[in-house]
Coordinates of C-alpha atoms and ligand atoms in Angstrom, one line a residue:
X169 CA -30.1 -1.3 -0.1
X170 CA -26.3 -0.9 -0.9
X171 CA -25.2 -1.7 -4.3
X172 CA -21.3 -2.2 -4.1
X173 CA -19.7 -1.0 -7.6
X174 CA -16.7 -1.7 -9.1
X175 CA -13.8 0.3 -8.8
X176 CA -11.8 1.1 -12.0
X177 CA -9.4 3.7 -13.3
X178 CA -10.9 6.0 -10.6
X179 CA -14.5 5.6 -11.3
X180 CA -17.4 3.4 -9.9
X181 CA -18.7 1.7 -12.4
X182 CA -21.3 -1.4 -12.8
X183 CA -20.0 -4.9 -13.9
X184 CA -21.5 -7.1 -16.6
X185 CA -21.8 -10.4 -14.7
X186 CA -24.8 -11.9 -12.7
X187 CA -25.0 -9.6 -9.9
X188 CA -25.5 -11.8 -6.1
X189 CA -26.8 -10.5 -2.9
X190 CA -25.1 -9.4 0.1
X191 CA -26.3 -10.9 3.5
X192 CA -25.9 -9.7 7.2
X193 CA -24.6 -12.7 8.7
X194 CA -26.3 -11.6 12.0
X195 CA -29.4 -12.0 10.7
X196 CA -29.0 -13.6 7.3
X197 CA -30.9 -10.8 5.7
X198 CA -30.2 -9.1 2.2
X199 CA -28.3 -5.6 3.0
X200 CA -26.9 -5.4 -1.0
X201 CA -26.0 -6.4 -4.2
X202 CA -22.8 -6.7 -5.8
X203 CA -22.5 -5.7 -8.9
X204 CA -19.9 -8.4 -10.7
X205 CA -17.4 -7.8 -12.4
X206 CA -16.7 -9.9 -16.2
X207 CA -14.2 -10.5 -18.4
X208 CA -14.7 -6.5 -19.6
X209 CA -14.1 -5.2 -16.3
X210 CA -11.1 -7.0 -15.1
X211 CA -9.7 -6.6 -18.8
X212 CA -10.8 -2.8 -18.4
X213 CA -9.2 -2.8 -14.4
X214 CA -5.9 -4.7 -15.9
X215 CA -5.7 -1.8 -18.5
X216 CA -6.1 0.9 -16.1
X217 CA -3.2 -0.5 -13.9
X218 CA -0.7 -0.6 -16.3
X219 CA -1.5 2.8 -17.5
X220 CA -1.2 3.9 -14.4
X221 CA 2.4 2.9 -14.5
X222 CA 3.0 4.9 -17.1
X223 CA 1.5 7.8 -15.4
X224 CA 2.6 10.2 -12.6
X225 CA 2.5 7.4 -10.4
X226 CA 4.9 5.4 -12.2
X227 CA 7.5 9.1 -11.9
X228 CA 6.7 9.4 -8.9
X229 CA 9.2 9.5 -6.2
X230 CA 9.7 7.3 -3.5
X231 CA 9.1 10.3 -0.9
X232 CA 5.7 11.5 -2.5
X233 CA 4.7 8.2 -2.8
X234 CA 5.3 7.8 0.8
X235 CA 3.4 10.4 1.8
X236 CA 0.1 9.7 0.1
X237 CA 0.5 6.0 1.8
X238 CA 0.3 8.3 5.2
X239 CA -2.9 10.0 3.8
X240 CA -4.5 6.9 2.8
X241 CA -3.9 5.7 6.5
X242 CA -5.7 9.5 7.7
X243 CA -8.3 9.1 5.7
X244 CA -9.8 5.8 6.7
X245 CA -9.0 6.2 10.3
X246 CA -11.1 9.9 9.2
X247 CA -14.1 7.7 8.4
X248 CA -13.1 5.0 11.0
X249 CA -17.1 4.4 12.2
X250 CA -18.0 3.8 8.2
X251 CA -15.1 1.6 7.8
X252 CA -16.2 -0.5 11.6
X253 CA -19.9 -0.3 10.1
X254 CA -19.2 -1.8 6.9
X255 CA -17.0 -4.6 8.4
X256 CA -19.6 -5.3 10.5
X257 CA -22.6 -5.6 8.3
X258 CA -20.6 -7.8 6.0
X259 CA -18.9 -10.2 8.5
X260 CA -21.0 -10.3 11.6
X261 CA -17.6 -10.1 13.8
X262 CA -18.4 -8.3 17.2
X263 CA -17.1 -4.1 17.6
X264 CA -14.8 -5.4 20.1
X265 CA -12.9 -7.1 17.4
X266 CA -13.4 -4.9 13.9
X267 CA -12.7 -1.7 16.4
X268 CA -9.4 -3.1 17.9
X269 CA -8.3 -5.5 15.2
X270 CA -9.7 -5.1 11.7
X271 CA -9.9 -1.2 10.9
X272 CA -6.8 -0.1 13.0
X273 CA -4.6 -2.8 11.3
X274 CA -6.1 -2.1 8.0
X275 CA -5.2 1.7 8.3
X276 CA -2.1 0.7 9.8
X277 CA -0.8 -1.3 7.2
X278 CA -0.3 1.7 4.7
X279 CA 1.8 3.6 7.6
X280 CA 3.9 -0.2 7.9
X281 CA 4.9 -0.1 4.4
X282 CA 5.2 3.9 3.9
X283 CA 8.1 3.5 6.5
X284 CA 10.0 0.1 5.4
X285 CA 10.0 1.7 1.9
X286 CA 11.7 4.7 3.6
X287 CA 14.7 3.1 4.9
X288 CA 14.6 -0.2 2.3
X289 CA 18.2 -0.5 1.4
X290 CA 20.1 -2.7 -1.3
X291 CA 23.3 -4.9 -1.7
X292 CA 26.6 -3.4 -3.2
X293 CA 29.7 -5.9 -3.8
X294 CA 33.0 -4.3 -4.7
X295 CA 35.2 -6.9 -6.9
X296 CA 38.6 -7.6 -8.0
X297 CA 39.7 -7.8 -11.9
X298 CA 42.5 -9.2 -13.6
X299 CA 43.7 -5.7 -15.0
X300 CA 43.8 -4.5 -11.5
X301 CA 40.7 -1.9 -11.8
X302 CA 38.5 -3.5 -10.2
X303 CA 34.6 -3.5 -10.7
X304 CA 31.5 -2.4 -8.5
X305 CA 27.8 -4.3 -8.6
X306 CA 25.0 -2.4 -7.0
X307 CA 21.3 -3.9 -6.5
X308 CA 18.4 -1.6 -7.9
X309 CA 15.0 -2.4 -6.9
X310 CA 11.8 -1.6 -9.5
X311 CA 8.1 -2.0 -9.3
X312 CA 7.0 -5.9 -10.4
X313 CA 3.9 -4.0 -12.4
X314 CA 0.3 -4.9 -11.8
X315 CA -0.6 -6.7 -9.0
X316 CA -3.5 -8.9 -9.1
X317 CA -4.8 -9.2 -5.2
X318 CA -7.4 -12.1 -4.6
X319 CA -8.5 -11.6 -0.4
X320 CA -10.5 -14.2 1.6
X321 CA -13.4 -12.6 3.8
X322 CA -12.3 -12.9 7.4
X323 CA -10.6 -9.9 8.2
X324 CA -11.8 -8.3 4.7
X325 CA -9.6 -5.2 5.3
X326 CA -7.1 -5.8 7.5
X327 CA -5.7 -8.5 4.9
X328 CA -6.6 -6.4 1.6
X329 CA -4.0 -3.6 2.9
X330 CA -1.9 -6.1 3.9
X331 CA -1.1 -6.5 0.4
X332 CA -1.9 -3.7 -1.4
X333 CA 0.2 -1.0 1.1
X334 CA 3.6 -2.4 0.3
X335 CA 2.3 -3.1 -3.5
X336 CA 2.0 0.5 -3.7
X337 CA 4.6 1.3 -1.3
X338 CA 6.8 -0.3 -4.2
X339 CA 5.7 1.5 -6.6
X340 CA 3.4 -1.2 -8.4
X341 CA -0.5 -0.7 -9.1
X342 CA -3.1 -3.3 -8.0
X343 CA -6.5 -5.2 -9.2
X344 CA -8.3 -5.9 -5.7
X345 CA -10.7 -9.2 -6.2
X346 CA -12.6 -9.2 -2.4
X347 CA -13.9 -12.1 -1.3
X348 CA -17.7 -12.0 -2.5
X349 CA -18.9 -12.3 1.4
X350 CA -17.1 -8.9 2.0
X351 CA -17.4 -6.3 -0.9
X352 CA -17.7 -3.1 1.0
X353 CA -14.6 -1.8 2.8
X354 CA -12.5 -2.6 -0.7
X355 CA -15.6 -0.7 -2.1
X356 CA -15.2 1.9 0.5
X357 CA -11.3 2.6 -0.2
X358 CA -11.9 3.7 -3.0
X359 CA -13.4 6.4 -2.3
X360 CA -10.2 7.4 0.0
X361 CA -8.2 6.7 -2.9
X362 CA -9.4 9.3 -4.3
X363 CA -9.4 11.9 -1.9
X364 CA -6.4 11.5 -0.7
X365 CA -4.7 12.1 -4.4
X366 CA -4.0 8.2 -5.3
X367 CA -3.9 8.6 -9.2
X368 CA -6.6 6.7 -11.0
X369 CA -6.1 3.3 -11.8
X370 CA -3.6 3.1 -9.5
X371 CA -6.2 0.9 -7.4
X372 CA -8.4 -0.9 -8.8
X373 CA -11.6 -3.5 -7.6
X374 CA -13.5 -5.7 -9.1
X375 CA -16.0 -8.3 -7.3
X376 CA -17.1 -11.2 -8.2
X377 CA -16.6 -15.2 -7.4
X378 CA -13.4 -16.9 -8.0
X379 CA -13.8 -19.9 -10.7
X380 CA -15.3 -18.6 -13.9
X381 CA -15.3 -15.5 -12.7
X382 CA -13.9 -12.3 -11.7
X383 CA -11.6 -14.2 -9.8
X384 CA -10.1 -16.4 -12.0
X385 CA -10.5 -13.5 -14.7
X386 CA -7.6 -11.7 -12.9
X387 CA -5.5 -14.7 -12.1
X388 CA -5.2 -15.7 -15.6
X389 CA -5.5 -12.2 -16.8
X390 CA -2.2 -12.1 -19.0
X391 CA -1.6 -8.3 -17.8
X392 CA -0.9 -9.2 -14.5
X393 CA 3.1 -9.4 -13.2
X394 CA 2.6 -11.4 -10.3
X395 CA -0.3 -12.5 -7.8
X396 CA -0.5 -12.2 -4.2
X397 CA -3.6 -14.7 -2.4
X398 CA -4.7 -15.5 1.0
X399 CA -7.6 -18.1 1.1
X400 CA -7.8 -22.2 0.9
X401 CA -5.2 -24.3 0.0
X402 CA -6.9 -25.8 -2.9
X403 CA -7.7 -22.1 -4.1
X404 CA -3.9 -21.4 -4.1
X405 CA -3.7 -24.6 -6.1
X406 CA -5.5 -23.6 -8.7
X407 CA -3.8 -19.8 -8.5
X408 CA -0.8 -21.0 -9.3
X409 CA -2.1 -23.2 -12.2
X410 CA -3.4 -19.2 -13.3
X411 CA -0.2 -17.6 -12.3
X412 CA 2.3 -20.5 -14.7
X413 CA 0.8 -19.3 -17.8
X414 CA 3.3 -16.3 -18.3
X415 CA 5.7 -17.6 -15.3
X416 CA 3.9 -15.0 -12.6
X417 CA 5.3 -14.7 -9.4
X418 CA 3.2 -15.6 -6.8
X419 CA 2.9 -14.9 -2.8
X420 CA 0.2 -17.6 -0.9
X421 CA -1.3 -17.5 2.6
X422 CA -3.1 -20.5 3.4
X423 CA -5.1 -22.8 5.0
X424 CA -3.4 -24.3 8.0
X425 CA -4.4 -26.7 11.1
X426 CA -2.6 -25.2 13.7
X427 CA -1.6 -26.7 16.5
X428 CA -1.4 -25.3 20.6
X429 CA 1.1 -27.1 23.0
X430 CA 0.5 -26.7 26.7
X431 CA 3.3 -28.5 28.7
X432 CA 2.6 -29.3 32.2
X433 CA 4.7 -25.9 34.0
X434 CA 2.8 -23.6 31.7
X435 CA 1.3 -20.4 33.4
X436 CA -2.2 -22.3 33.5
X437 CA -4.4 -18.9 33.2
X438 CA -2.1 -17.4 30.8
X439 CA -2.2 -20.6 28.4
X440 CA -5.5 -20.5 29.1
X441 CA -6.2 -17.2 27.9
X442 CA -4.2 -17.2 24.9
X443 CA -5.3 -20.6 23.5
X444 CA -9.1 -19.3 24.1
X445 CA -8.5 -16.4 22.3
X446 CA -6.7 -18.6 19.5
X447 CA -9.6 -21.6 19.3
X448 CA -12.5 -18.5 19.5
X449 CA -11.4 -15.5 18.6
X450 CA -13.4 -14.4 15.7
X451 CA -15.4 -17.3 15.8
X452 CA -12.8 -19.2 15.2
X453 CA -12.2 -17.7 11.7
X454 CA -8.4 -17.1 12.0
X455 CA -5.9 -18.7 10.0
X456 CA -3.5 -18.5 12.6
X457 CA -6.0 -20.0 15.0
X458 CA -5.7 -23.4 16.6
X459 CA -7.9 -26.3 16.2
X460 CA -6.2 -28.9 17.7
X461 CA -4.9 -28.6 21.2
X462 CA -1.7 -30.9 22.7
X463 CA -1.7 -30.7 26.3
X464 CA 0.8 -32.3 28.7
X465 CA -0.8 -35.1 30.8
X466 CA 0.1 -33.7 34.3
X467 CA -2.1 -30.6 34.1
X468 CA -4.8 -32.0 30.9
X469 CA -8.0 -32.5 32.9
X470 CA -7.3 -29.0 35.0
X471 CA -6.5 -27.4 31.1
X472 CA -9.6 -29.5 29.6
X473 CA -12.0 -27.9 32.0
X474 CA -10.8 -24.5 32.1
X475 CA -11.0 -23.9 28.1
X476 CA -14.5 -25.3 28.2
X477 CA -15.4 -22.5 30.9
X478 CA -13.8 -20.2 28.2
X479 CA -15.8 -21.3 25.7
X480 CA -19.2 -21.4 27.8
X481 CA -18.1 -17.9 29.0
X482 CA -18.8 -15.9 25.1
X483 CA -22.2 -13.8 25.1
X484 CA -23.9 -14.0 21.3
X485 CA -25.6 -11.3 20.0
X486 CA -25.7 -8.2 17.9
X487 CA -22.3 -7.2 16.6
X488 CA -22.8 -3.8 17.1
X489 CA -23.4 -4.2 21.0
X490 CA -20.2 -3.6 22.8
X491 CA -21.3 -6.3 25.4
X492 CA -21.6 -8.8 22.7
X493 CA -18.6 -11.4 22.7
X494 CA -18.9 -13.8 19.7
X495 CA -21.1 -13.4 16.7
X496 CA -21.8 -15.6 13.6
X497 CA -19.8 -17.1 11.1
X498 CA -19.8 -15.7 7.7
X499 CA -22.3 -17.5 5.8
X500 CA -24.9 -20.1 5.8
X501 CA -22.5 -22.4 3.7
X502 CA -19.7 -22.0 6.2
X503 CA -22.3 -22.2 9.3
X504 CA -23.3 -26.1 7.4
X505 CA -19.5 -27.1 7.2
X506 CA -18.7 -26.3 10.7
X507 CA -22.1 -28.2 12.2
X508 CA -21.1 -30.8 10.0
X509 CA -17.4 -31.6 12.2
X510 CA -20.0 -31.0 14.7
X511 CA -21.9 -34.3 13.6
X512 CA -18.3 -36.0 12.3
X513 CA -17.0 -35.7 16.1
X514 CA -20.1 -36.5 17.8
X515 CA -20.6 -39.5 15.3
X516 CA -17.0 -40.1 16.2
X517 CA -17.5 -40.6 19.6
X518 CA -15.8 -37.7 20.9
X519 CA -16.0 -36.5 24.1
X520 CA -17.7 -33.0 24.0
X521 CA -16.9 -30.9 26.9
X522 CA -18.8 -27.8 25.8
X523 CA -20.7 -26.3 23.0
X524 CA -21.6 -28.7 19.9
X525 CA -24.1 -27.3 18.4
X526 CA -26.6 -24.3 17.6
X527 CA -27.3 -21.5 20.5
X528 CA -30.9 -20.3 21.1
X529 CA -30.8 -16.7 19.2
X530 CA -34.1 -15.1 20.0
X531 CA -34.8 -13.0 17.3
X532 CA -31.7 -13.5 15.8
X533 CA -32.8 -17.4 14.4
X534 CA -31.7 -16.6 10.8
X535 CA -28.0 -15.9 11.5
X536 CA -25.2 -18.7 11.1
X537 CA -24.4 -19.2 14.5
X538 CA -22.6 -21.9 15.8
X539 CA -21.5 -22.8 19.9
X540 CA -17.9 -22.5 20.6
X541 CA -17.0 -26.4 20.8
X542 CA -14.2 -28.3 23.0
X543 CA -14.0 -32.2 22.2
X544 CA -11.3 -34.8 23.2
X545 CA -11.1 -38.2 23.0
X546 CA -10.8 -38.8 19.4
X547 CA -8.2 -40.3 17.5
X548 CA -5.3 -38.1 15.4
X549 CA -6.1 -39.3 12.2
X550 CA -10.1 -37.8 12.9
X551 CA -11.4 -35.5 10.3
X552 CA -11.8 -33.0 13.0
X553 CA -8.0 -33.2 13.8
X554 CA -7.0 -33.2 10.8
X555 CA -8.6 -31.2 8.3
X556 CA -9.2 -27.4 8.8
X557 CA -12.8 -26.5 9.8
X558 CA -12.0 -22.7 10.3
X559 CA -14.7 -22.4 13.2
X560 CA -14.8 -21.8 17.3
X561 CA -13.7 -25.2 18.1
X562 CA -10.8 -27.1 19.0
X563 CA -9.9 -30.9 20.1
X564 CA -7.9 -32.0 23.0
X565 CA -5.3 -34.8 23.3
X566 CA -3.0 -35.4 26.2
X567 CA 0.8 -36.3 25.8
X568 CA 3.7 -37.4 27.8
X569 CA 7.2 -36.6 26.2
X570 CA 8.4 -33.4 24.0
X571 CA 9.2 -35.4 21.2
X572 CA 5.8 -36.6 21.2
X573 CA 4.2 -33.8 20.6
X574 CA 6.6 -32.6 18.0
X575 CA 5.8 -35.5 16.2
X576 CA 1.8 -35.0 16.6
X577 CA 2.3 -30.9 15.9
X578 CA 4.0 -32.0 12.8
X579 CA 1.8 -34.7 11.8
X580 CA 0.0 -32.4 9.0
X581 CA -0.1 -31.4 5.4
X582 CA 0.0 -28.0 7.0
X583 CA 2.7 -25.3 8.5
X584 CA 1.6 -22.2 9.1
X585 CA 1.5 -21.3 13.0
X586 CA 1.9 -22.2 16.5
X587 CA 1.8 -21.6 20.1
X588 CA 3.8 -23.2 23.0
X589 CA 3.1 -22.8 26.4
X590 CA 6.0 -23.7 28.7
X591 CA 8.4 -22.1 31.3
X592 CA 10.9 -23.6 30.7
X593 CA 13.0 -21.5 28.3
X594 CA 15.5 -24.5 27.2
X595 CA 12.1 -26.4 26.0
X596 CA 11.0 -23.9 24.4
X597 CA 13.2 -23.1 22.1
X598 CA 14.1 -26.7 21.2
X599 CA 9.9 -27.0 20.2
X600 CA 9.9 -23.8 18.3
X601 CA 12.5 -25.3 16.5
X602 CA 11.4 -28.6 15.8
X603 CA 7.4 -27.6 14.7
X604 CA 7.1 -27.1 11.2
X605 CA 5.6 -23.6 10.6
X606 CA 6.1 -20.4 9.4
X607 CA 5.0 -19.0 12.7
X608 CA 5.7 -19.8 16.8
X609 CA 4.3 -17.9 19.3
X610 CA 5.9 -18.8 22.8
X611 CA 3.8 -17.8 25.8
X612 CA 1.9 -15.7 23.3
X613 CA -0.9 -15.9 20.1
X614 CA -1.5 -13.5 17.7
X615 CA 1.5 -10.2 18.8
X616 CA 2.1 -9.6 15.6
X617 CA 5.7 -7.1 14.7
X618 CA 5.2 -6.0 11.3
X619 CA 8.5 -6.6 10.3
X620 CA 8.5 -10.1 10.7
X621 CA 8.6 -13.0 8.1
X622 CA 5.2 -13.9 7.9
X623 CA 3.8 -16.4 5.9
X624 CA 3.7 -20.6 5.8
X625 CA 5.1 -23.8 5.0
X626 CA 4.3 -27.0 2.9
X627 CA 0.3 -26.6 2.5
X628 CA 0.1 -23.0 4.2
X629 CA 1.8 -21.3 1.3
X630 CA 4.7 -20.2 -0.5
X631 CA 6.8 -17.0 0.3
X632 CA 6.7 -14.4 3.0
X633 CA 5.1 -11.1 3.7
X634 CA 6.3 -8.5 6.3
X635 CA 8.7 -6.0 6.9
X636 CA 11.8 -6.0 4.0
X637 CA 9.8 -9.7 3.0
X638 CA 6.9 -7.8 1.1
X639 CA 9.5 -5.8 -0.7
X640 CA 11.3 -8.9 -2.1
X641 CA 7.9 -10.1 -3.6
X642 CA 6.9 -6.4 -4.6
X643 CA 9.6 -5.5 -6.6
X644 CA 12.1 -7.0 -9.2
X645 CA 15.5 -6.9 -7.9
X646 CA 18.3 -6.2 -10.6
X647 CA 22.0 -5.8 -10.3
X648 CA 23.9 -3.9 -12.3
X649 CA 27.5 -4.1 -12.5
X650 CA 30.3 -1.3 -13.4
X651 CA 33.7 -1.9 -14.9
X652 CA 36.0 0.7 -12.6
Ligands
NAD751 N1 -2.4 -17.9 5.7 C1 -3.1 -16.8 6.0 O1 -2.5 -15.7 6.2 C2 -4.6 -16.8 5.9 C3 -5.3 -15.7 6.3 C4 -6.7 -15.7 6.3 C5 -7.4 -16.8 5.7 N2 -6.7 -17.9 5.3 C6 -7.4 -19.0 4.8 O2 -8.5 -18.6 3.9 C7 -9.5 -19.5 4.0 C8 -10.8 -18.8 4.3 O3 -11.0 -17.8 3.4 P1 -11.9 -18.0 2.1 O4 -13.0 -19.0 2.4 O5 -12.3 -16.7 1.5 O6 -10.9 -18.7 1.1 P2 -11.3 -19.1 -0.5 O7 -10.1 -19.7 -1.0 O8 -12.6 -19.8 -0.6 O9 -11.5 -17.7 -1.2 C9 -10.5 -16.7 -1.1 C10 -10.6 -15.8 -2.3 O10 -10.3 -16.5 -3.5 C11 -11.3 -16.3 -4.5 N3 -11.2 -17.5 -5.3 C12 -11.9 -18.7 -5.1 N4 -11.6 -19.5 -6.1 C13 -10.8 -18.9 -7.0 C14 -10.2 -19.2 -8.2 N5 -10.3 -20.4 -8.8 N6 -9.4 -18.3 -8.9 C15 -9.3 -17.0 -8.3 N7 -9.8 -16.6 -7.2 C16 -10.6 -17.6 -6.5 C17 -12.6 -16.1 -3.7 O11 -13.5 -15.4 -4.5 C18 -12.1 -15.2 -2.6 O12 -12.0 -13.9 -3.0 C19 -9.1 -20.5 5.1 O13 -8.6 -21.7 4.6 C20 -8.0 -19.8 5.9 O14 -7.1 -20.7 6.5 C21 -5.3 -17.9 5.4
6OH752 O1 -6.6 -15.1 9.5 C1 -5.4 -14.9 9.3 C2 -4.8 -13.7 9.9 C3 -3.7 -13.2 9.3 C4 -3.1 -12.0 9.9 C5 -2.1 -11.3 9.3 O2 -1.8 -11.5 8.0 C6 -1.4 -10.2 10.0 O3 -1.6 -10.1 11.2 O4 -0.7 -9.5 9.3

């Protein structure tokens, strides 16, 4: 049995709080206990970070800096099969994914950052004065501080380093807060932390829950500079009540209800493929995924049918199988709030063209699995259409004109993504446009450039990670202006 520690000023250490168990989602049994963090240990993991700053980190420069970031990457793709078994065991996603999406991304990340902090550049304005001399401003960037980093659990690692390799890319130090579903590749970086050199304190993690506890210890922790969050909307909510007390800056990455538009010239198999991969992939536990599906009313049936083969098409079974496809959702909780759309839509009326419920698991019957679900024939203003259910399914609607389905893509409290399927190259920049969201994908889901503004509007967040967009959050930019 694991017990996942604590990770402060360099040392794995024990937390004072109710420790909880650890489940295989596979299987729904106990594989560990986390040991919670309380107020000491965040207070303890706070103070740590902002000596660190004060340390040889904080005089380090930019170039050294840069090159432990590289190690950091080296040394979990060194231990890439603990890293892929740890991920695993915690989330119940398939190899296929954590091997080509999770641990390479999460390793990647550092190498990202190590290079955009390279070549970062700032503003310079020459001026004119009355006397004639003239007067030159120059932009400096410097390190926000400490970093409080609260992660959601589905894609544990990919999303921590995400955040904490252009934090310390910039210079700042960081208190991780993982998601309690998914303490151990946070755990596990530690570990390359401090192989690889990375002062203590530098990184820090503490586990826990989020109210009342070790989350919402860090959030309203008065040592923190500024907080960077990816979970639900309502979590970010009450974040940002945290983050006002002391005016923190803060970076959110919410919930969404994405929508896919499939206009009648789309490349049918290619539309097909990539709104599968955005309604299933990961069981449908991707915030950039789609849930709602508009397609145009030429091709719909001929669409309808071919994304309920895709979702007939997934194999269940154990994660660590290459030939397995799909595997559970994270938890028994999340399992009972997807089944229970499942009920809303079928007590709705809907129209279910494939999955809707529970698949037979032989010797597998205490996992959280859930079918890969396709329903139309509800109305927009459905719970299932419009509130995020963050599972493998996805509703249907036909539509006729292109400002009708602007309208219905737009008709949500939410803005964070979207994909549109057309060839038509006119149309699809005029819907790109007109959607709402931080992110369009155009014949595409899910490519992902680095260097991109990512990040979404109205309930999907505030501010933008990415490329030169994580240094504006990361660091404090000052001018400075000299009299010639
Ligand atoms: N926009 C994005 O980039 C993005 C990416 C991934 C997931 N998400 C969203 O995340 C959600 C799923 O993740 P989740 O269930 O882990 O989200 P969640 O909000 O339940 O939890 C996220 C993290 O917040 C912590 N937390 C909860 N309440 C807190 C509080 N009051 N104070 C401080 N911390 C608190 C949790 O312990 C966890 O570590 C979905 O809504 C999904 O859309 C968004
Ligand atoms: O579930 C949400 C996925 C987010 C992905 C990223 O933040 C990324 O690809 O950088």
């Amino acid at each position: 049995m694991t017990t996942y520690l604590n990770f402060i000023d360099g040392q794995f250490v024990k937390g004072s709080a109710q420790p909880f168990a650890n489940h295989f989602p596979t299987t729904g049994e106990v594989i560990g206990e986390v040991s919670a963090a309380g107020r000491a240990e965040v207070d303890a993991a706070v103070g740590a970070a902002r000596a660190a700053l004060k340390g040889p980190w904080g005089r380090m420069p930019v170039a050294e800096r840069v090159a432990l970031l590289r190690k950091l990457a080296d040394g979990i793709n060194a231990r890439f099969d603990e890293f892929l078994a740890a991920e695993i065991r915690d989330t119940g996603k398939p190899r296929a994914i954590a091997s080509h999406i999770d641990i390479p991304r999460g390793a990647a990340n550092f190498n990202v950052f190590a290079d955009q902090i390279l070549t970062a550049s700032t503003e310079t304005f020459e001026m004119a004065t009355p006397d004639g001399g003239g007067a030159l401003n120059y932009a400096l960037r410097s390190p926000r501080g400490v970093i409080g980093v609260v992660c959601p659990w589905n894609l544990p690692l990919l999303l921590m380093t995400w955040k904490v390799a252009p934090a310390l890319a910039c210079g700042n130090t960081v208190v991780v807060k993982p998601s309690e579903e998914t303490p151990a590749t946070a755990t596990l970086l530690g570990e390359v932390m401090n192989a690889v050199g990375i002062p203590p304190g530098v990184y820090n993690v503490v586990h826990g829950l989020g109210p009342d506890a070790a989350g919402e210890f860090l959030t309203s922790h008065p040592g923190v500079d500024g907080i960077t969050f990816t979970g639900e909307t309502r979590t970010g909510e009450a974040i940002m009540r945290a983050a006002a007390r002391g005016v923190r800056p803060v970076s959110l990455e919410l919930g969404g209800k994405n929508a896919g538009i499939v206009f009648d010239d789309a490349d049918l198999d290619a539309a097909l493929e990539g709104i599968g991969r955005a309604c299933f992939a990961n069981t449908g536990q991707v915030c950039l995924g789609t849930e709602r599906v508009y397609v145009q009313r030429g091709i719909f049936d001929r669409f309808a049918e071919g994304l309920a083969e895709k979702a007939r098409g997934y194999r269940f079974g154990d994660p660590f199988d290459p030939a397995t496809t799909m595997g559970t959702v994270i938890s028994a909780e999340h399992r009972d709030k997807v089944l229970s759309y499942y009920t809303k839509a079928r007590d709705a009326g809907a129209t279910i063209l494939a999955g809707g419920g529970v698949p037979e698991m032989q010797g597998y019957e205490n996992g959280y699995w859930v079918e890969p679900t396709v329903w139309t024939g509800l109305p927009e203003d459905s719970a299932v259409v419009r509130e995020e259910i963050f599972g493998p399914c996805t509703h249907l609607t036909p539509f006729d004109s292109e400002d009708e389905v602007t309208a219905l893509a737009n008709d949500t409290p939410y803005g964070l993504a979207t994909s549109i399927w057309t060839t038509n190259l006119g149309r699809a920049h005029r819907t790109a446009k007109a959607v709402d969201v931080g992110i369009s994908w155009i014949n595409s889901w899910f490519l992902r450039d680095l260097r991109t503004a990512f990040g979404g509007s109205k309930a999907s967040g505030i501010g933008r990670e990415g490329g030169v967009h994580s240094l504006e959050f990361y660091t404090e930019l000052r001018n400075v202006c000299v009299k010639l």
